[in-house]
């Protein structure tokens, strides 16, 4: 496959109408942060000559998210329709999908002691497992500073003892976590969802909002995606 034939689809997190999804001090909103990182990742990948689409760019809901069910379920359904539309237009073998989120330990509006980065795929052995492996490789390379920050943060009590910088489940032979997440499960092409640290951990939020943190999170997505593209698509 040629570079120009590859379709990279980036997934933004949530809508501004969905409550919660915010740091307790209000400095980090997941929907905003995800869109900012995606703008960087898109620009970088396009500068290398790749086609990049975003499943849904506006912050607020759209009339296109109509139908029955909750706003959140209509939103997710819309995202899946966009991704699968591109898969049928271009062929799913030419597409990949990466949805970019920030994790949370609670929904009580308080700070918590959980932290770390992880990547989800759908259940079972699929091409998405290869994509997730490339994302983990890139996370290990780009989050070295965060690894040290967590070590130090544990000593200060900002993280509970059992926290690890990279959350993994190696029982099935790879590092990704598997869950029935809707956008990952329903999309036709290889699809993963990254949870980029925790919006309700004070130290994680500080890191995410720093220049170094933003660059690290954006760069890990660029490198992870390119790693997969070069190994499995080009
Ligand atoms: Zn999320």
CSV table of C-alpha atoms and ligand atoms in Angstrom, one decimal:
chain,number,residue,atom,x,y,z
A,1,UNK,CA,0.0,0.0,0.0
A,2,UNK,CA,1.1,3.5,-0.7
A,3,UNK,CA,1.2,6.2,2.0
A,4,UNK,CA,-1.4,8.2,0.1
A,5,UNK,CA,-3.8,5.3,0.3
A,6,UNK,CA,-3.8,5.0,4.0
A,7,UNK,CA,-6.7,6.5,6.0
A,8,UNK,CA,-6.0,7.4,9.6
A,9,UNK,CA,-9.1,8.2,11.6
A,10,UNK,CA,-8.8,10.0,15.0
A,11,UNK,CA,-11.6,9.8,17.5
A,12,UNK,CA,-12.3,12.8,19.8
A,13,UNK,CA,-13.5,12.2,23.4
A,14,UNK,CA,-17.1,13.0,24.3
A,15,UNK,CA,-19.2,16.2,23.9
A,16,UNK,CA,-19.3,19.3,26.1
A,17,UNK,CA,-22.9,18.4,27.0
A,18,UNK,CA,-21.8,15.2,28.7
A,19,UNK,CA,-21.3,16.0,32.4
A,20,UNK,CA,-18.3,15.0,34.5
A,21,UNK,CA,-15.2,14.2,32.3
A,22,UNK,CA,-13.3,17.0,34.0
A,23,UNK,CA,-10.6,17.4,36.6
A,24,UNK,CA,-11.9,18.3,40.1
A,25,UNK,CA,-10.3,21.8,39.7
A,26,UNK,CA,-11.8,22.3,36.3
A,27,UNK,CA,-8.4,22.9,34.6
A,28,UNK,CA,-8.6,19.8,32.3
A,29,UNK,CA,-11.8,19.0,30.4
A,30,UNK,CA,-11.5,15.6,28.6
A,31,UNK,CA,-13.4,16.7,25.5
A,32,UNK,CA,-11.3,19.8,25.1
A,33,UNK,CA,-7.9,18.1,25.8
A,34,UNK,CA,-8.6,15.3,23.4
A,35,UNK,CA,-9.4,17.7,20.6
A,36,UNK,CA,-6.3,19.7,21.3
A,37,UNK,CA,-4.1,16.6,21.1
A,38,UNK,CA,-5.8,15.4,18.0
A,39,UNK,CA,-5.2,18.8,16.3
A,40,UNK,CA,-1.5,18.3,16.9
A,41,UNK,CA,-1.4,14.6,15.9
A,42,UNK,CA,-3.4,15.4,12.7
A,43,UNK,CA,-1.1,18.2,11.7
A,44,UNK,CA,2.0,16.1,12.2
A,45,UNK,CA,0.6,13.1,10.3
A,46,UNK,CA,-0.6,15.3,7.4
A,47,UNK,CA,2.8,16.9,7.2
A,48,UNK,CA,4.2,13.4,6.5
A,49,UNK,CA,1.7,12.9,3.7
A,50,UNK,CA,-1.0,10.8,5.3
A,51,UNK,CA,-4.8,11.3,5.0
A,52,UNK,CA,-6.2,12.0,8.4
A,53,UNK,CA,-9.9,12.2,9.3
A,54,UNK,CA,-11.5,13.1,12.7
A,55,UNK,CA,-14.7,11.3,13.6
A,56,UNK,CA,-16.3,14.4,15.2
A,57,UNK,CA,-14.5,17.7,15.7
A,58,UNK,CA,-17.0,20.2,17.2
A,59,UNK,CA,-17.2,20.3,21.0
A,60,UNK,CA,-21.0,20.4,21.2
A,61,UNK,CA,-23.7,18.0,20.0
A,62,UNK,CA,-25.0,18.0,16.4
A,63,UNK,CA,-28.4,17.6,14.9
A,64,UNK,CA,-26.9,14.6,13.1
A,65,UNK,CA,-26.9,12.8,16.5
A,66,UNK,CA,-30.6,12.2,16.2
A,67,UNK,CA,-32.8,9.2,17.1
A,68,UNK,CA,-33.8,7.6,20.4
A,69,UNK,CA,-31.6,6.8,23.4
A,70,UNK,CA,-29.3,9.0,25.5
A,71,UNK,CA,-27.2,11.7,23.9
A,72,UNK,CA,-24.1,9.7,24.7
A,73,UNK,CA,-25.4,6.6,22.9
A,74,UNK,CA,-26.4,8.7,19.9
A,75,UNK,CA,-23.0,10.4,19.9
A,76,UNK,CA,-21.2,7.0,19.9
A,77,UNK,CA,-23.5,5.7,17.2
A,78,UNK,CA,-22.7,8.8,15.1
A,79,UNK,CA,-18.9,8.3,15.5
A,80,UNK,CA,-19.2,4.6,14.5
A,81,UNK,CA,-21.3,5.7,11.4
A,82,UNK,CA,-18.5,8.1,10.4
A,83,UNK,CA,-15.7,5.5,10.8
A,84,UNK,CA,-17.6,2.8,9.0
A,85,UNK,CA,-18.6,5.2,6.3
A,86,UNK,CA,-14.9,5.8,5.6
A,87,UNK,CA,-14.2,2.1,5.8
A,88,UNK,CA,-16.8,1.4,3.1
A,89,UNK,CA,-15.7,4.3,0.9
A,90,UNK,CA,-12.0,3.4,1.0
A,91,UNK,CA,-11.9,-0.2,2.1
A,92,UNK,CA,-11.4,-1.2,5.8
A,93,UNK,CA,-7.9,-2.6,5.1
A,94,UNK,CA,-6.8,1.0,4.2
A,95,UNK,CA,-8.2,2.4,7.5
A,96,UNK,CA,-7.3,2.5,11.2
A,97,UNK,CA,-9.0,4.2,14.1
A,98,UNK,CA,-7.5,5.6,17.3
A,99,UNK,CA,-9.9,7.2,19.8
A,100,UNK,CA,-8.1,9.5,22.3
A,101,UNK,CA,-9.3,9.8,25.9
A,102,UNK,CA,-8.3,10.7,29.5
A,103,UNK,CA,-9.1,8.1,32.2
A,104,UNK,CA,-10.9,8.7,35.5
A,105,UNK,CA,-10.9,6.8,38.8
A,106,UNK,CA,-14.1,8.2,40.1
A,107,UNK,CA,-17.1,10.4,39.2
A,108,UNK,CA,-17.4,12.1,42.6
A,109,UNK,CA,-15.5,15.3,41.6
A,110,UNK,CA,-12.6,14.5,44.0
A,111,UNK,CA,-8.9,13.8,43.4
A,112,UNK,CA,-7.9,10.1,43.4
A,113,UNK,CA,-4.7,8.1,43.7
A,114,UNK,CA,-4.9,6.2,40.4
A,115,UNK,CA,-2.7,7.0,37.4
A,116,UNK,CA,-1.1,5.6,34.3
A,117,UNK,CA,-1.5,5.1,30.6
A,118,UNK,CA,-3.3,2.3,28.7
A,119,UNK,CA,-4.7,1.2,25.4
A,120,UNK,CA,-8.0,-0.7,24.8
A,121,UNK,CA,-8.9,-3.1,22.0
A,122,UNK,CA,-12.0,-5.2,21.5
A,123,UNK,CA,-12.1,-8.7,22.8
A,124,UNK,CA,-10.3,-11.6,21.1
A,125,UNK,CA,-7.3,-11.7,18.7
A,126,UNK,CA,-7.6,-9.0,16.0
A,127,UNK,CA,-5.4,-6.6,13.9
A,128,UNK,CA,-6.2,-4.1,16.6
A,129,UNK,CA,-3.9,-6.0,18.9
A,130,UNK,CA,-0.9,-5.2,16.6
A,131,UNK,CA,-2.0,-1.5,16.6
A,132,UNK,CA,-2.2,-1.5,20.4
A,133,UNK,CA,1.3,-3.1,20.6
A,134,UNK,CA,2.7,-0.2,18.5
A,135,UNK,CA,0.9,2.3,20.8
A,136,UNK,CA,2.5,0.7,23.9
A,137,UNK,CA,5.9,0.8,22.3
A,138,UNK,CA,5.5,4.5,21.6
A,139,UNK,CA,4.1,5.1,25.1
A,140,UNK,CA,7.2,3.4,26.7
A,141,UNK,CA,9.5,5.6,24.5
A,142,UNK,CA,7.6,8.9,25.1
A,143,UNK,CA,6.5,8.7,28.7
A,144,UNK,CA,9.9,8.2,30.4
A,145,UNK,CA,9.6,11.4,32.2
A,146,UNK,CA,6.2,10.4,33.4
A,147,UNK,CA,7.5,7.1,34.8
A,148,UNK,CA,9.9,9.0,37.0
A,149,UNK,CA,7.2,11.5,38.0
A,150,UNK,CA,5.0,8.6,39.2
A,151,UNK,CA,7.8,7.0,41.2
A,152,UNK,CA,8.4,10.3,43.0
A,153,UNK,CA,4.6,10.9,43.3
A,154,UNK,CA,4.2,7.6,45.0
A,155,UNK,CA,6.7,8.7,47.7
A,156,UNK,CA,4.6,11.8,48.2
A,157,UNK,CA,1.4,9.9,48.3
A,158,UNK,CA,0.0,11.3,45.1
A,159,UNK,CA,-0.5,7.7,43.8
A,160,UNK,CA,-1.4,4.5,45.6
A,161,UNK,CA,1.4,1.9,45.8
A,162,UNK,CA,-0.2,-0.5,43.3
A,163,UNK,CA,-0.2,2.1,40.4
A,164,UNK,CA,2.0,1.4,37.4
A,165,UNK,CA,2.8,4.0,34.6
A,166,UNK,CA,1.6,1.5,32.0
A,167,UNK,CA,-1.6,-0.5,32.7
A,168,UNK,CA,-1.4,-3.9,31.0
A,169,UNK,CA,-3.0,-7.3,30.8
A,170,UNK,CA,-0.4,-9.8,29.6
A,171,UNK,CA,-2.5,-12.9,30.3
A,172,UNK,CA,-3.5,-13.2,26.6
A,173,UNK,CA,0.0,-12.7,25.2
A,174,UNK,CA,-0.1,-8.9,24.5
A,175,UNK,CA,-0.1,-5.8,26.6
A,176,UNK,CA,-3.4,-4.2,25.7
A,177,UNK,CA,-6.5,-4.1,27.9
A,178,UNK,CA,-9.7,-5.6,26.4
A,179,UNK,CA,-13.1,-4.3,26.9
A,180,UNK,CA,-16.4,-4.1,25.0
A,181,UNK,CA,-16.0,-0.4,24.3
A,182,UNK,CA,-18.6,0.6,21.8
A,183,UNK,CA,-16.5,2.6,19.3
A,184,UNK,CA,-13.8,-0.1,19.3
A,185,UNK,CA,-16.2,-3.0,19.1
A,186,UNK,CA,-18.5,-1.6,16.3
A,187,UNK,CA,-16.0,-0.1,13.9
A,188,UNK,CA,-14.9,-2.2,10.9
A,189,UNK,CA,-11.2,-1.3,10.7
A,190,UNK,CA,-8.5,-2.0,13.4
A,191,UNK,CA,-9.5,0.3,16.3
A,192,UNK,CA,-8.0,1.2,19.6
A,193,UNK,CA,-8.9,3.6,22.4
A,194,UNK,CA,-6.1,5.2,24.5
A,195,UNK,CA,-6.7,6.4,28.0
A,196,UNK,CA,-4.0,9.0,28.5
A,197,UNK,CA,-3.5,9.2,32.3
A,198,UNK,CA,-6.1,10.3,34.8
A,199,UNK,CA,-8.1,13.5,34.9
A,200,UNK,CA,-8.8,13.0,38.6
A,201,UNK,CA,-5.2,12.6,39.7
A,202,UNK,CA,-3.5,15.9,40.5
A,203,UNK,CA,0.0,14.9,39.3
A,204,UNK,CA,-1.3,13.4,36.1
A,205,UNK,CA,-3.3,16.6,35.3
A,206,UNK,CA,-0.3,18.7,36.0
A,207,UNK,CA,1.8,16.6,33.6
A,208,UNK,CA,-0.9,16.4,30.9
A,209,UNK,CA,-1.3,20.2,30.9
A,210,UNK,CA,2.4,21.0,30.8
A,211,UNK,CA,4.1,21.6,27.5
A,212,UNK,CA,6.3,18.5,27.9
A,213,UNK,CA,3.2,16.4,28.8
A,214,UNK,CA,1.2,17.6,25.8
A,215,UNK,CA,4.1,17.0,23.5
A,216,UNK,CA,4.7,13.5,24.9
A,217,UNK,CA,1.0,12.5,24.5
A,218,UNK,CA,0.8,13.9,21.0
A,219,UNK,CA,4.1,12.3,20.0
A,220,UNK,CA,3.2,8.9,21.3
A,221,UNK,CA,0.1,8.8,19.1
A,222,UNK,CA,2.0,10.0,16.0
A,223,UNK,CA,4.8,7.4,16.6
A,224,UNK,CA,2.4,4.6,17.6
A,225,UNK,CA,0.3,5.1,14.5
A,226,UNK,CA,3.3,5.4,12.2
A,227,UNK,CA,4.9,2.3,13.8
A,228,UNK,CA,1.8,0.3,12.9
A,229,UNK,CA,1.5,1.8,9.4
A,230,UNK,CA,5.1,1.0,8.5
A,231,UNK,CA,5.1,-2.5,9.9
A,232,UNK,CA,1.7,-3.7,8.7
A,233,UNK,CA,0.3,-1.4,5.9
A,234,UNK,CA,3.0,0.1,3.8
B,1,LIG,ZN1,-13.4,9.3,27.9
